[in-house]
Amino acid sequence: RVHIYPTQDEYVGASGLQSWSGGAHQIARKMGDLSEHRIYSYQDQPRLTTGVLPHEIAHGLLAHRLNYPEQIPLWANEGFAVLREPSHFHQFYRKIIRQEAARRTLLPAKTVIGRTDYPADRVEVYYGQCFSLTEFLTSLEGLGTFVGFVKDISGPDPNLDSSLRRHYGIAGVTALENRWRSWFEASGGSRDH
């Protein structure tokens, strides 16, 4: 179901989400089984059809591909969803990451990967880094490997370091951060370079 509220205030009131949020995807369960997907947004959201709906649909597709785990790591879920948005949004997030890198204020990869909620004060940086880490990993081994990796880390006993080694030959989060930063600096964070 797609719920489009007339105003942002009604959307925030009904969904219980932060005012910075433009949309949301939620999975409803009954007695532990999937009962429906729900997407929420509002009519005067300027990115409704160009960004929000593709982003929220991507959340649903990823959940489906992973066979509806109880929890998908927030960074991978958001990174995948941004990856499915149009390229002009990718350019926006790359610009933010370049600016933060120049200021030396990027979030450490361990912080990005470990979050279970959104940092309201740096939400664009967080989304940008989630996207960039996802783009980096998909540039290494393709989307199928990324989905397999996320399936591993969405399981009941996830081990991020062993999953990184198994899928990418990367020896843990510190090595991931080093390789991602080198890739971003060399390419500007774009697969096109």
GROMACS .gro file of C-alpha atoms in nm:
model
  193
    1ARG     CA    1   0.000   0.000   0.000
    2VAL     CA    2   0.113   0.351  -0.076
    3HIS     CA    3  -0.020   0.619   0.160
    4ILE     CA    4   0.019   0.973   0.028
    5TYR     CA    5  -0.090   1.229   0.286
    6PRO     CA    6  -0.211   1.574   0.179
    7THR     CA    7   0.054   1.761   0.383
    8GLN     CA    8   0.390   1.702   0.546
    9ASP     CA    9   0.239   1.765   0.890
   10GLU     CA   10  -0.022   1.493   0.835
   11TYR     CA   11   0.249   1.256   0.707
   12VAL     CA   12   0.470   1.318   1.012
   13GLY     CA   13   0.172   1.287   1.247
   14ALA     CA   14   0.047   0.962   1.094
   15SER     CA   15   0.385   0.795   1.041
   16GLY     CA   16   0.556   0.913   1.359
   17LEU     CA   17   0.872   0.990   1.158
   18GLN     CA   18   1.110   1.283   1.180
   19SER     CA   19   1.019   1.606   0.997
   20TRP     CA   20   1.329   1.574   0.774
   21SER     CA   21   1.195   1.247   0.635
   22GLY     CA   22   1.038   1.261   0.290
   23GLY     CA   23   0.902   0.909   0.289
   24ALA     CA   24   0.913   0.572   0.458
   25HIS     CA   25   0.882   0.202   0.385
   26GLN     CA   26   0.751  -0.032   0.651
   27ILE     CA   27   0.675  -0.400   0.653
   28ALA     CA   28   0.369  -0.511   0.846
   29ARG     CA   29   0.362  -0.858   0.999
   30LYS     CA   30   0.080  -1.062   1.146
   31MET     CA   31   0.177  -1.350   1.373
   32GLY     CA   32   0.534  -1.326   1.241
   33ASP     CA   33   0.437  -1.350   0.873
   34LEU     CA   34   0.455  -1.076   0.616
   35SER     CA   35   0.114  -0.917   0.569
   36GLU     CA   36   0.197  -0.610   0.359
   37HIS     CA   37   0.446  -0.345   0.252
   38ARG     CA   38   0.357   0.014   0.326
   39ILE     CA   39   0.506   0.328   0.175
   40TYR     CA   40   0.430   0.667   0.326
   41SER     CA   41   0.488   1.017   0.189
   42TYR     CA   42   0.299   1.340   0.127
   43GLN     CA   43   0.153   1.517  -0.174
   44ASP     CA   44   0.367   1.831  -0.173
   45GLN     CA   45   0.694   1.639  -0.132
   46PRO     CA   46   0.900   1.790  -0.418
   47ARG     CA   47   1.088   1.463  -0.484
   48LEU     CA   48   0.783   1.237  -0.455
   49THR     CA   49   0.799   1.070  -0.797
   50THR     CA   50   1.165   1.137  -0.883
   51GLY     CA   51   1.330   1.025  -0.561
   52VAL     CA   52   1.106   0.924  -0.273
   53LEU     CA   53   0.897   0.653  -0.442
   54PRO     CA   54   1.195   0.486  -0.619
   55HIS     CA   55   1.385   0.496  -0.288
   56GLU     CA   56   1.103   0.345  -0.084
   57ILE     CA   57   1.023   0.082  -0.347
   58ALA     CA   58   1.391  -0.017  -0.341
   59HIS     CA   59   1.361  -0.083   0.034
   60GLY     CA   60   1.072  -0.318  -0.040
   61LEU     CA   61   1.259  -0.495  -0.319
   62LEU     CA   62   1.566  -0.547  -0.102
   63ALA     CA   63   1.357  -0.686   0.183
   64HIS     CA   64   1.190  -0.923  -0.062
   65ARG     CA   65   1.524  -1.033  -0.213
   66LEU     CA   66   1.658  -1.105   0.137
   67ASN     CA   67   1.345  -1.306   0.224
   68TYR     CA   68   1.221  -1.051   0.479
   69PRO     CA   69   1.475  -1.072   0.763
   70GLU     CA   70   1.376  -0.918   1.094
   71GLN     CA   71   1.636  -0.645   1.049
   72ILE     CA   72   1.843  -0.521   0.755
   73PRO     CA   73   2.144  -0.312   0.863
   74LEU     CA   74   2.038   0.051   0.831
   75TRP     CA   75   2.345   0.160   0.632
   76ALA     CA   76   2.303  -0.117   0.371
   77ASN     CA   77   1.928  -0.063   0.343
   78GLU     CA   78   1.965   0.313   0.290
   79GLY     CA   79   2.271   0.277   0.067
   80PHE     CA   80   2.086   0.032  -0.158
   81ALA     CA   81   1.778   0.257  -0.173
   82VAL     CA   82   1.981   0.567  -0.267
   83LEU     CA   83   2.165   0.360  -0.528
   84ARG     CA   84   1.827   0.302  -0.699
   85GLU     CA   85   1.751   0.677  -0.715
   86PRO     CA   86   1.826   0.881  -1.029
   87SER     CA   87   2.188   0.981  -1.094
   88HIS     CA   88   2.140   1.349  -1.007
   89PHE     CA   89   2.077   1.241  -0.647
   90HIS     CA   90   2.401   1.041  -0.657
   91GLN     CA   91   2.587   1.354  -0.766
   92PHE     CA   92   2.430   1.545  -0.475
   93TYR     CA   93   2.553   1.288  -0.222
   94ARG     CA   94   2.899   1.267  -0.381
   95LYS     CA   95   2.930   1.644  -0.345
   96ILE     CA   96   2.840   1.622   0.023
   97ILE     CA   97   3.098   1.346   0.078
   98ARG     CA   98   3.369   1.546  -0.104
   99GLN     CA   99   3.291   1.852   0.112
  100GLU     CA  100   3.298   1.650   0.434
  101ALA     CA  101   3.621   1.477   0.329
  102ALA     CA  102   3.783   1.816   0.258
  103ARG     CA  103   3.674   1.934   0.606
  104ARG     CA  104   3.790   1.602   0.756
  105THR     CA  105   3.447   1.556   0.911
  106LEU     CA  106   3.333   1.230   0.751
  107LEU     CA  107   3.174   0.984   0.989
  108PRO     CA  108   3.400   0.685   1.060
  109ALA     CA  109   3.286   0.376   0.867
  110LYS     CA  110   3.246   0.191   1.197
  111THR     CA  111   2.997   0.459   1.308
  112VAL     CA  112   2.805   0.450   0.979
  113ILE     CA  113   2.784   0.070   0.981
  114GLY     CA  114   2.700   0.046   1.350
  115ARG     CA  115   2.408   0.288   1.356
  116THR     CA  116   2.058   0.158   1.416
  117ASP     CA  117   1.895   0.502   1.394
  118TYR     CA  118   1.943   0.822   1.196
  119PRO     CA  119   2.175   1.100   1.314
  120ALA     CA  120   1.926   1.386   1.276
  121ASP     CA  121   2.201   1.648   1.291
  122ARG     CA  122   2.402   1.488   1.003
  123VAL     CA  123   2.142   1.291   0.813
  124GLU     CA  124   2.259   1.397   0.465
  125VAL     CA  125   2.618   1.298   0.546
  126TYR     CA  126   2.494   0.965   0.681
  127TYR     CA  127   2.284   0.893   0.372
  128GLY     CA  128   2.573   1.002   0.151
  129GLN     CA  129   2.818   0.770   0.320
  130CYS     CA  130   2.569   0.480   0.316
  131PHE     CA  131   2.525   0.534  -0.057
  132SER     CA  132   2.898   0.571  -0.120
  133LEU     CA  133   2.991   0.256   0.075
  134THR     CA  134   2.722   0.064  -0.115
  135GLU     CA  135   2.836   0.204  -0.447
  136PHE     CA  136   3.194   0.107  -0.363
  137LEU     CA  137   3.102  -0.250  -0.269
  138THR     CA  138   2.886  -0.295  -0.580
  139SER     CA  139   3.169  -0.159  -0.794
  140LEU     CA  140   3.394  -0.436  -0.659
  141GLU     CA  141   3.181  -0.745  -0.719
  142GLY     CA  142   2.845  -0.637  -0.855
  143LEU     CA  143   2.497  -0.610  -0.712
  144GLY     CA  144   2.447  -0.985  -0.665
  145THR     CA  145   2.748  -1.012  -0.434
  146PHE     CA  146   2.630  -0.707  -0.240
  147VAL     CA  147   2.286  -0.865  -0.189
  148GLY     CA  148   2.449  -1.191  -0.071
  149PHE     CA  149   2.669  -0.994   0.168
  150VAL     CA  150   2.369  -0.804   0.309
  151LYS     CA  151   2.182  -1.133   0.348
  152ASP     CA  152   2.473  -1.263   0.558
  153ILE     CA  153   2.482  -0.956   0.782
  154SER     CA  154   2.102  -0.953   0.818
  155GLY     CA  155   2.093  -1.302   0.965
  156PRO     CA  156   2.041  -1.396   1.329
  157ASP     CA  157   2.415  -1.403   1.417
  158PRO     CA  158   2.582  -1.161   1.177
  159ASN     CA  159   2.960  -1.139   1.165
  160LEU     CA  160   3.051  -0.834   0.960
  161ASP     CA  161   3.425  -0.904   0.946
  162SER     CA  162   3.390  -1.263   0.825
  163SER     CA  163   3.122  -1.158   0.574
  164LEU     CA  164   3.350  -0.885   0.437
  165ARG     CA  165   3.631  -1.141   0.399
  166ARG     CA  166   3.407  -1.403   0.239
  167HIS     CA  167   3.237  -1.175  -0.014
  168TYR     CA  168   3.503  -0.911  -0.082
  169GLY     CA  169   3.836  -1.030   0.055
  170ILE     CA  170   3.836  -0.728   0.288
  171ALA     CA  171   3.978  -0.794   0.634
  172GLY     CA  172   3.728  -0.599   0.844
  173VAL     CA  173   3.572  -0.256   0.889
  174THR     CA  174   3.902  -0.066   0.915
  175ALA     CA  175   4.023  -0.220   0.590
  176LEU     CA  176   3.685  -0.142   0.432
  177GLU     CA  177   3.715   0.222   0.535
  178ASN     CA  178   4.070   0.249   0.399
  179ARG     CA  179   3.977   0.092   0.065
  180TRP     CA  180   3.657   0.294   0.036
  181ARG     CA  181   3.839   0.624   0.106
  182SER     CA  182   4.111   0.541  -0.149
  183TRP     CA  183   3.846   0.452  -0.408
  184PHE     CA  184   3.647   0.768  -0.336
  185GLU     CA  185   3.952   0.993  -0.357
  186ALA     CA  186   4.068   0.831  -0.682
  187SER     CA  187   3.729   0.826  -0.854
  188GLY     CA  188   3.538   1.109  -0.690
  189GLY     CA  189   3.304   0.834  -0.573
  190SER     CA  190   3.169   0.756  -0.915
  191ARG     CA  191   3.159   0.427  -1.100
  192ASP     CA  192   3.178   0.632  -1.419
  193HIS     CA  193   3.541   0.729  -1.359
   0.00000   0.00000   0.00000
